[in-house]
XYZ file of N, CA, C and O in Angstrom:
612
model
N -10.262 -43.897 32.116
C -9.331 -42.871 31.703
C -9.552 -42.499 30.230
O -9.597 -41.330 29.888
N -9.691 -43.514 29.401
C -9.898 -43.287 27.973
C -11.241 -42.599 27.730
O -11.336 -41.727 26.867
N -12.275 -42.975 28.499
C -13.589 -42.352 28.368
C -13.545 -40.880 28.786
O -14.210 -40.046 28.181
N -12.757 -40.572 29.799
C -12.638 -39.190 30.258
C -11.978 -38.321 29.172
O -12.392 -37.187 28.946
N -10.967 -38.877 28.523
C -10.304 -38.136 27.442
C -11.266 -37.894 26.289
O -11.314 -36.809 25.723
N -12.048 -38.917 25.957
C -13.015 -38.799 24.868
C -14.077 -37.748 25.196
O -14.423 -36.915 24.354
N -14.560 -37.742 26.433
C -15.562 -36.763 26.851
C -14.968 -35.354 26.820
O -15.614 -34.402 26.356
N -13.742 -35.203 27.266
C -13.066 -33.907 27.262
C -12.892 -33.388 25.831
O -13.161 -32.217 25.540
N -12.513 -34.250 24.912
C -12.343 -33.869 23.511
C -13.684 -33.451 22.915
O -13.785 -32.435 22.229
N -14.739 -34.238 23.197
C -16.067 -33.895 22.676
C -16.567 -32.562 23.241
O -17.187 -31.766 22.526
N -16.308 -32.303 24.517
C -16.697 -31.029 25.111
C -15.965 -29.866 24.444
O -16.555 -28.825 24.160
N -14.688 -30.051 24.189
C -13.901 -28.993 23.522
C -14.438 -28.723 22.121
O -14.612 -27.568 21.719
N -14.701 -29.765 21.379
C -15.216 -29.610 20.015
C -16.575 -28.926 20.028
O -16.829 -28.017 19.240
N -17.452 -29.348 20.938
C -18.784 -28.741 20.969
C -18.717 -27.282 21.403
O -19.462 -26.449 20.890
N -17.825 -26.944 22.316
C -17.722 -25.539 22.744
C -17.135 -24.678 21.636
O -17.543 -23.537 21.452
N -16.207 -25.229 20.867
C -15.638 -24.489 19.744
C -16.704 -24.263 18.677
O -16.863 -23.168 18.161
N -17.439 -25.296 18.329
C -18.464 -25.137 17.294
C -19.589 -24.224 17.771
O -20.145 -23.465 16.997
N -19.931 -24.271 19.069
C -20.957 -23.383 19.596
C -20.486 -21.935 19.528
O -21.227 -21.049 19.119
N -19.230 -21.687 19.890
C -18.687 -20.326 19.858
C -18.636 -19.800 18.431
O -18.947 -18.641 18.178
N -18.260 -20.651 17.497
C -18.165 -20.177 16.116
C -19.529 -19.941 15.494
O -19.701 -19.031 14.705
N -20.537 -20.733 15.858
C -21.871 -20.522 15.291
C -22.552 -19.326 15.926
O -23.335 -18.655 15.279
N -22.254 -19.024 17.161
C -22.910 -17.900 17.814
C -22.322 -16.562 17.338
O -22.949 -15.536 17.518
N -21.149 -16.573 16.715
C -20.522 -15.332 16.276
C -20.604 -15.137 14.762
O -20.038 -14.191 14.245
N -21.285 -15.994 14.053
C -21.370 -15.860 12.605
C -22.225 -14.665 12.230
O -23.258 -14.403 12.835
N -21.758 -13.962 11.197
C -22.472 -12.808 10.689
C -22.187 -12.735 9.201
O -21.059 -12.979 8.761
N -23.158 -12.379 8.447
C -22.946 -12.242 7.008
C -21.967 -11.118 6.738
O -21.988 -10.079 7.398
N -21.089 -11.348 5.759
C -20.100 -10.346 5.362
C -20.814 -9.310 4.492
O -21.357 -9.632 3.444
N -20.837 -8.074 4.937
C -21.579 -7.039 4.218
C -20.648 -6.175 3.373
O -19.430 -6.218 3.527
N -21.218 -5.352 2.525
C -20.426 -4.436 1.709
C -19.693 -3.431 2.598
O -18.573 -3.021 2.290
N -20.305 -3.057 3.708
C -19.650 -2.147 4.651
C -18.386 -2.786 5.221
O -17.371 -2.116 5.401
N -18.452 -4.091 5.512
C -17.278 -4.804 6.010
C -16.169 -4.822 4.965
O -14.999 -4.664 5.281
N -16.542 -5.013 3.726
C -15.570 -5.048 2.633
C -14.833 -3.722 2.513
O -13.621 -3.683 2.324
N -15.546 -2.631 2.658
C -14.934 -1.313 2.542
C -14.035 -0.961 3.733
O -13.248 -0.019 3.655
N -14.131 -1.696 4.820
C -13.280 -1.461 5.994
C -11.911 -2.118 5.853
O -10.991 -1.794 6.592
N -11.792 -3.030 4.901
C -10.536 -3.758 4.716
C -9.525 -2.875 4.003
O -9.821 -2.273 2.977
N -8.323 -2.799 4.551
C -7.231 -2.078 3.902
C -6.353 -3.092 3.180
O -6.079 -4.160 3.707
N -5.908 -2.726 1.992
C -5.084 -3.627 1.180
C -3.641 -3.151 1.193
O -3.363 -1.968 1.001
N -2.739 -4.088 1.382
C -1.307 -3.793 1.351
C -0.753 -4.312 0.040
O -1.080 -5.414 -0.384
N 0.079 -3.515 -0.612
C 0.634 -3.953 -1.889
C 1.908 -3.248 -2.258
O 2.410 -2.397 -1.522
N 2.431 -3.592 -3.415
C 3.611 -2.985 -4.032
C 4.833 -2.894 -3.126
O 5.490 -1.858 -3.066
N 5.198 -3.972 -2.407
C 6.391 -3.885 -1.558
C 7.666 -3.801 -2.397
O 7.825 -4.537 -3.365
N 8.547 -2.856 -2.041
C 9.800 -2.661 -2.760
C 10.923 -2.519 -1.726
O 10.882 -1.624 -0.882
N 11.895 -3.400 -1.810
C 13.027 -3.400 -0.879
C 14.052 -2.352 -1.297
O 14.353 -2.198 -2.482
N 14.584 -1.617 -0.324
C 15.603 -0.604 -0.613
C 16.871 -1.273 -1.141
O 17.106 -2.453 -0.891
N 17.713 -0.533 -1.869
C 18.936 -1.122 -2.426
C 19.857 -1.765 -1.379
O 20.492 -2.774 -1.655
N 19.892 -1.199 -0.168
C 20.748 -1.792 0.871
C 20.035 -2.871 1.687
O 20.616 -3.480 2.584
N 18.739 -3.099 1.396
C 17.987 -4.174 2.049
C 17.511 -3.875 3.451
O 17.019 -4.767 4.135
N 17.595 -2.622 3.902
C 17.209 -2.299 5.277
C 15.794 -1.760 5.417
O 15.242 -1.746 6.508
N 15.191 -1.279 4.321
C 13.861 -0.679 4.387
C 12.962 -1.235 3.290
O 13.424 -1.709 2.267
N 11.662 -1.135 3.534
C 10.666 -1.567 2.554
C 9.681 -0.415 2.355
O 9.134 0.115 3.324
N 9.474 -0.051 1.096
C 8.416 0.900 0.752
C 7.246 0.065 0.242
O 7.440 -0.910 -0.479
N 6.023 0.422 0.630
C 4.845 -0.336 0.214
C 3.636 0.583 0.239
O 3.713 1.719 0.715
N 2.535 0.105 -0.301
C 1.320 0.912 -0.331
C 0.236 0.302 0.548
O 0.199 -0.907 0.757
N -0.631 1.165 1.053
C -1.834 0.739 1.762
C -3.006 1.476 1.116
O -2.996 2.703 1.020
N -3.981 0.697 0.653
C -5.173 1.265 0.013
C -6.369 1.119 0.938
O -6.559 0.079 1.565
N -7.165 2.166 1.009
C -8.394 2.136 1.813
C -9.527 2.736 0.998
O -9.304 3.499 0.059
N -10.747 2.373 1.370
C -11.923 2.841 0.643
C -12.889 3.529 1.587
O -12.964 3.206 2.768
N -13.633 4.476 1.035
C -14.656 5.180 1.784
C -15.983 4.912 1.093
O -16.236 5.425 -0.010
N -16.821 4.106 1.708
C -18.092 3.704 1.105
C -19.017 4.896 0.883
O -19.593 5.043 -0.184
N -19.144 5.766 1.868
C -20.088 6.881 1.738
C -19.655 7.872 0.655
O -20.486 8.410 -0.063
N -18.345 8.091 0.524
C -17.846 9.008 -0.506
C -17.705 8.314 -1.857
O -17.579 8.975 -2.880
N -17.672 6.976 -1.843
C -17.511 6.230 -3.082
C -16.128 6.386 -3.681
O -15.964 6.376 -4.894
N -15.120 6.552 -2.821
C -13.749 6.767 -3.296
C -12.783 5.853 -2.560
O -13.065 5.371 -1.468
N -11.635 5.655 -3.178
C -10.557 4.922 -2.520
C -9.287 5.756 -2.615
O -9.183 6.656 -3.455
N -8.343 5.457 -1.734
C -7.094 6.203 -1.707
C -5.960 5.246 -1.379
O -6.125 4.329 -0.581
N -4.820 5.468 -1.995
C -3.641 4.658 -1.747
C -2.515 5.576 -1.274
O -2.299 6.641 -1.849
N -1.825 5.149 -0.244
C -0.711 5.917 0.314
C 0.544 5.058 0.361
O 0.462 3.831 0.424
N 1.691 5.704 0.372
C 2.967 4.998 0.446
C 3.486 5.056 1.877
O 3.498 6.117 2.501
N 3.902 3.904 2.363
C 4.451 3.770 3.707
C 5.869 3.228 3.611
O 6.262 2.634 2.605
N 6.592 3.397 4.685
C 7.973 2.933 4.773
C 8.148 2.234 6.113
O 7.589 2.677 7.125
N 8.892 1.135 6.127
C 9.212 0.464 7.391
C 10.566 -0.216 7.267
O 11.075 -0.430 6.168
N 11.128 -0.540 8.410
C 12.383 -1.294 8.433
C 12.112 -2.698 7.910
O 10.986 -3.199 8.013
N 13.131 -3.351 7.384
C 12.967 -4.698 6.821
C 12.530 -5.705 7.880
O 11.945 -6.733 7.540
N 12.760 -5.417 9.154
C 12.330 -6.332 10.215
C 10.881 -6.079 10.645
O 10.378 -6.697 11.580
N 10.186 -5.140 9.978
C 8.780 -4.866 10.264
C 8.554 -3.765 11.287
O 7.413 -3.451 11.610
N 9.590 -3.141 11.775
C 9.452 -2.091 12.788
C 9.477 -0.706 12.125
O 9.870 -0.563 10.984
N 9.081 0.293 12.885
C 9.160 1.701 12.485
C 8.366 2.023 11.219
O 8.882 2.626 10.284
N 7.093 1.682 11.205
C 6.231 1.998 10.071
C 5.877 3.479 10.099
O 5.440 4.000 11.119
N 6.090 4.163 8.977
C 5.729 5.568 8.856
C 5.074 5.821 7.503
O 5.412 5.167 6.512
N 4.154 6.772 7.472
C 3.517 7.145 6.217
C 4.423 8.142 5.515
O 4.820 9.159 6.079
N 4.758 7.852 4.275
C 5.681 8.691 3.515
C 4.954 9.820 2.784
O 5.443 10.943 2.727
N 3.799 9.532 2.211
C 3.065 10.545 1.457
C 2.079 11.277 2.357
O 1.739 10.801 3.437
N 1.585 12.421 1.905
C 0.823 13.324 2.763
C -0.625 12.944 3.039
O -1.267 13.521 3.894
N -1.193 12.021 2.287
C -2.561 11.585 2.530
C -3.616 12.447 1.865
O -4.795 12.158 1.961
N -3.228 13.498 1.170
C -4.197 14.373 0.511
C -4.712 13.773 -0.791
O -5.823 14.054 -1.206
N -3.872 12.971 -1.455
C -4.263 12.345 -2.716
C -3.599 10.981 -2.821
O -2.649 10.690 -2.095
N -4.073 10.158 -3.730
C -3.514 8.816 -3.888
C -2.086 8.872 -4.410
O -1.766 9.653 -5.310
N -1.241 8.040 -3.844
C 0.162 7.900 -4.256
C 0.462 6.412 -4.337
O 0.043 5.647 -3.469
N 1.204 5.997 -5.355
C 1.417 4.568 -5.599
C 2.664 4.367 -6.454
O 3.332 5.331 -6.813
N 2.976 3.134 -6.796
C 4.146 2.758 -7.608
C 5.471 3.247 -7.029
O 6.255 3.900 -7.712
N 5.784 2.935 -5.764
C 7.065 3.400 -5.216
C 8.259 2.717 -5.898
O 8.207 1.533 -6.206
N 9.296 3.507 -6.166
C 10.537 3.014 -6.769
C 11.698 3.655 -6.011
O 11.757 4.885 -5.895
N 12.619 2.844 -5.527
C 13.797 3.369 -4.845
C 14.795 3.920 -5.854
O 14.973 3.363 -6.936
N 15.479 4.991 -5.483
C 16.597 5.463 -6.299
C 17.734 4.459 -6.135
O 17.773 3.693 -5.171
N 18.666 4.457 -7.063
C 19.775 3.499 -7.030
C 20.603 3.633 -5.756
O 21.099 2.640 -5.224
N 20.730 4.850 -5.238
C 21.528 5.069 -4.021
C 20.701 4.961 -2.739
O 21.241 5.056 -1.642
N 19.395 4.782 -2.854
C 18.532 4.630 -1.684
C 18.260 5.925 -0.941
O 17.680 5.909 0.141
N 18.632 7.067 -1.522
C 18.452 8.350 -0.848
C 17.110 9.008 -1.151
O 16.759 10.014 -0.557
N 16.359 8.422 -2.083
C 15.047 8.969 -2.407
C 14.139 7.883 -2.964
O 14.596 6.804 -3.335
N 12.850 8.210 -2.990
C 11.850 7.310 -3.559
C 11.079 8.091 -4.619
O 10.649 9.230 -4.380
N 10.932 7.483 -5.769
C 10.112 8.035 -6.838
C 8.750 7.339 -6.755
O 8.684 6.158 -6.429
N 7.694 8.063 -7.060
C 6.364 7.459 -7.011
C 5.397 8.249 -7.884
O 5.666 9.388 -8.271
N 4.279 7.633 -8.186
C 3.203 8.294 -8.928
C 2.193 8.833 -7.935
O 1.943 8.222 -6.895
N 1.603 9.982 -8.279
C 0.572 10.561 -7.431
C -0.381 11.392 -8.278
O 0.026 11.963 -9.290
N -1.619 11.455 -7.850
C -2.610 12.288 -8.518
C -2.833 13.569 -7.720
O -3.945 14.076 -7.607
N -1.758 14.126 -7.190
C -1.830 15.303 -6.336
C -2.510 16.487 -7.013
O -3.194 17.270 -6.362
N -2.349 16.633 -8.309
C -2.941 17.765 -9.028
C -4.047 17.324 -9.975
O -4.331 17.996 -10.954
N -4.639 16.174 -9.709
C -5.749 15.688 -10.515
C -5.351 14.742 -11.629
O -6.181 14.018 -12.149
N -4.103 14.760 -12.051
C -3.603 13.880 -13.108
C -2.348 13.196 -12.580
O -1.487 13.847 -11.991
N -2.235 11.908 -12.803
C -1.094 11.141 -12.299
C 0.227 11.668 -12.867
O 0.383 11.803 -14.080
N 1.160 11.973 -11.976
C 2.490 12.454 -12.343
C 3.520 11.748 -11.460
O 3.169 11.101 -10.476
N 4.793 11.899 -11.804
C 5.870 11.291 -11.014
C 6.446 12.334 -10.063
O 6.713 13.471 -10.453
N 6.639 11.901 -8.823
C 7.219 12.742 -7.781
C 8.447 12.048 -7.204
O 8.598 10.832 -7.329
N 9.295 12.828 -6.542
C 10.456 12.262 -5.838
C 10.445 12.777 -4.403
O 10.334 13.975 -4.163
N 10.561 11.829 -3.458
C 10.711 12.175 -2.044
C 12.172 12.005 -1.686
O 12.752 10.937 -1.882
N 12.790 13.072 -1.170
C 14.200 13.058 -0.792
C 14.302 12.870 0.728
O 13.774 13.684 1.486
N 14.979 11.817 1.158
C 15.086 11.526 2.597
C 15.961 12.530 3.330
O 15.743 12.795 4.505
N 16.969 13.088 2.660
C 17.902 14.003 3.317
C 17.188 15.231 3.878
O 17.394 15.600 5.037
N 16.361 15.892 3.077
C 15.679 17.090 3.550
C 14.166 16.913 3.673
O 13.431 17.877 3.894
N 13.698 15.667 3.499
C 12.275 15.321 3.618
C 11.395 16.182 2.707
O 10.304 16.594 3.069
N 11.899 16.433 1.506
C 11.148 17.246 0.555
C 10.574 16.375 -0.554
O 11.086 15.304 -0.854
N 9.502 16.861 -1.157
C 8.865 16.190 -2.284
C 8.866 17.153 -3.465
O 8.542 18.333 -3.305
N 9.218 16.625 -4.632
C 9.265 17.449 -5.835
C 8.561 16.732 -6.978
O 8.800 15.541 -7.204
N 7.696 17.452 -7.683
C 7.044 16.894 -8.859
C 8.044 16.916 -10.008
O 8.643 17.940 -10.307
N 8.228 15.760 -10.677
C 9.215 15.646 -11.740
C 8.617 15.698 -13.139
O 9.301 16.067 -14.090
N 7.372 15.280 -13.292
C 6.756 15.285 -14.612
C 5.552 16.216 -14.622
O 4.965 16.513 -13.573
N 5.211 16.664 -15.825
C 4.027 17.488 -16.020
C 3.473 17.153 -17.403
O 3.486 17.966 -18.313
N 3.020 15.912 -17.536
C 2.509 15.421 -18.806
C 0.995 15.520 -18.778
O 0.346 14.954 -17.890
N 0.412 16.220 -19.731
C -1.016 16.532 -19.696
C -1.926 15.301 -19.711
O -3.037 15.345 -19.201
N -1.464 14.191 -20.287
C -2.281 12.983 -20.353
C -2.097 12.075 -19.136
O -2.746 11.056 -19.019
N -1.203 12.434 -18.249
C -0.935 11.623 -17.062
C 0.164 10.611 -17.290
O 0.452 10.225 -18.425
N 0.791 10.208 -16.226
C 1.920 9.281 -16.255
C 1.531 8.012 -15.510
O 1.040 8.081 -14.397
N 1.765 6.854 -16.142
C 1.458 5.565 -15.517
C 2.685 4.667 -15.546
O 3.474 4.718 -16.479
N 2.816 3.842 -14.544
C 3.845 2.801 -14.453
C 5.248 3.306 -14.782
O 5.909 2.814 -15.692
N 5.752 4.283 -14.044
C 7.084 4.809 -14.348
C 8.186 3.787 -14.071
O 8.068 2.950 -13.180
N 9.240 3.878 -14.878
C 10.433 3.048 -14.715
C 11.630 3.974 -14.801
O 11.698 4.828 -15.694
N 12.577 3.828 -13.881
C 13.756 4.683 -13.864
C 14.928 4.036 -14.577
O 15.100 2.817 -14.527
N 15.756 4.868 -15.187
C 17.017 4.364 -15.737
C 17.944 4.075 -14.559
O 17.758 4.613 -13.466
N 18.961 3.229 -14.753
C 19.856 2.882 -13.644
C 20.531 4.088 -12.979
O 20.809 4.062 -11.784
N 20.760 5.166 -13.733
C 21.387 6.350 -13.143
C 20.366 7.362 -12.600
O 20.730 8.442 -12.140
N 19.069 7.018 -12.658
C 17.958 7.856 -12.163
C 17.795 9.169 -12.914
O 17.145 10.090 -12.419
N 18.352 9.301 -14.097
C 18.235 10.547 -14.854
C 17.108 10.516 -15.887
O 16.697 11.560 -16.388
N 16.618 9.331 -16.236
C 15.559 9.202 -17.223
C 14.381 8.423 -16.642
O 14.574 7.510 -15.846
N 13.180 8.800 -17.050
C 11.973 8.112 -16.613
C 11.200 7.679 -17.862
O 10.887 8.506 -18.721
N 10.913 6.395 -17.940
C 10.038 5.886 -18.999
C 8.673 5.637 -18.353
O 8.598 5.248 -17.191
N 7.606 5.867 -19.108
C 6.274 5.662 -18.561
C 5.292 5.371 -19.675
O 5.573 5.585 -20.851
N 4.130 4.901 -19.289
C 3.048 4.712 -20.256
C 1.983 5.767 -19.983
O 1.918 6.340 -18.896
N 1.158 6.007 -20.990
C 0.080 6.972 -20.841
C -1.024 6.611 -21.811
O -0.759 6.096 -22.900
N -2.251 6.870 -21.430
C -3.381 6.641 -22.326
C -3.606 7.911 -23.138
O -3.854 8.984 -22.574
N -3.467 7.772 -24.429
C -3.616 8.923 -25.333
C -4.839 8.684 -26.211
O -4.976 7.635 -26.821
N -5.702 9.665 -26.263
C -6.924 9.558 -27.049
C -6.856 10.526 -28.230
O -6.854 11.746 -28.034
N -6.809 9.991 -29.453
C -6.770 10.897 -30.610
C -8.106 11.624 -30.762
O -9.162 11.096 -30.445
N -8.032 12.825 -31.243
C -9.256 13.633 -31.404
C -9.912 13.395 -32.733
O -9.383 13.019 -33.688
């Protein structure tokens, strides 16, 4: 009985190692570019939704893009919030949870936008020629602080 168990265990181990060695493949740069990265999760003020980003890369074009997604806190009902035409990132919930502020390079330079859930509209809020990075909202959502790279002439 003990010998049968030992033989069964050895057979299982050898079949597992055989299966894993027969499927090995070097990880290529093409494989790396197929991986999507999830980041910047932000919980809504009422705790029912999560805004987050998904970044993907295109090897042939040599570009990457980040989009903002929304899902329920239980992981259901995933939807893409931004249009997919340009990179969007840094999601921030409004204090009342009725809108999301985010950065986007929709017009070639990073600016702050607001997505309103009530009418599903998007509005550009900033128009700073040097671009807007890492926006932070005041508690009443009336002021936006941000950083920008400024190059003196």
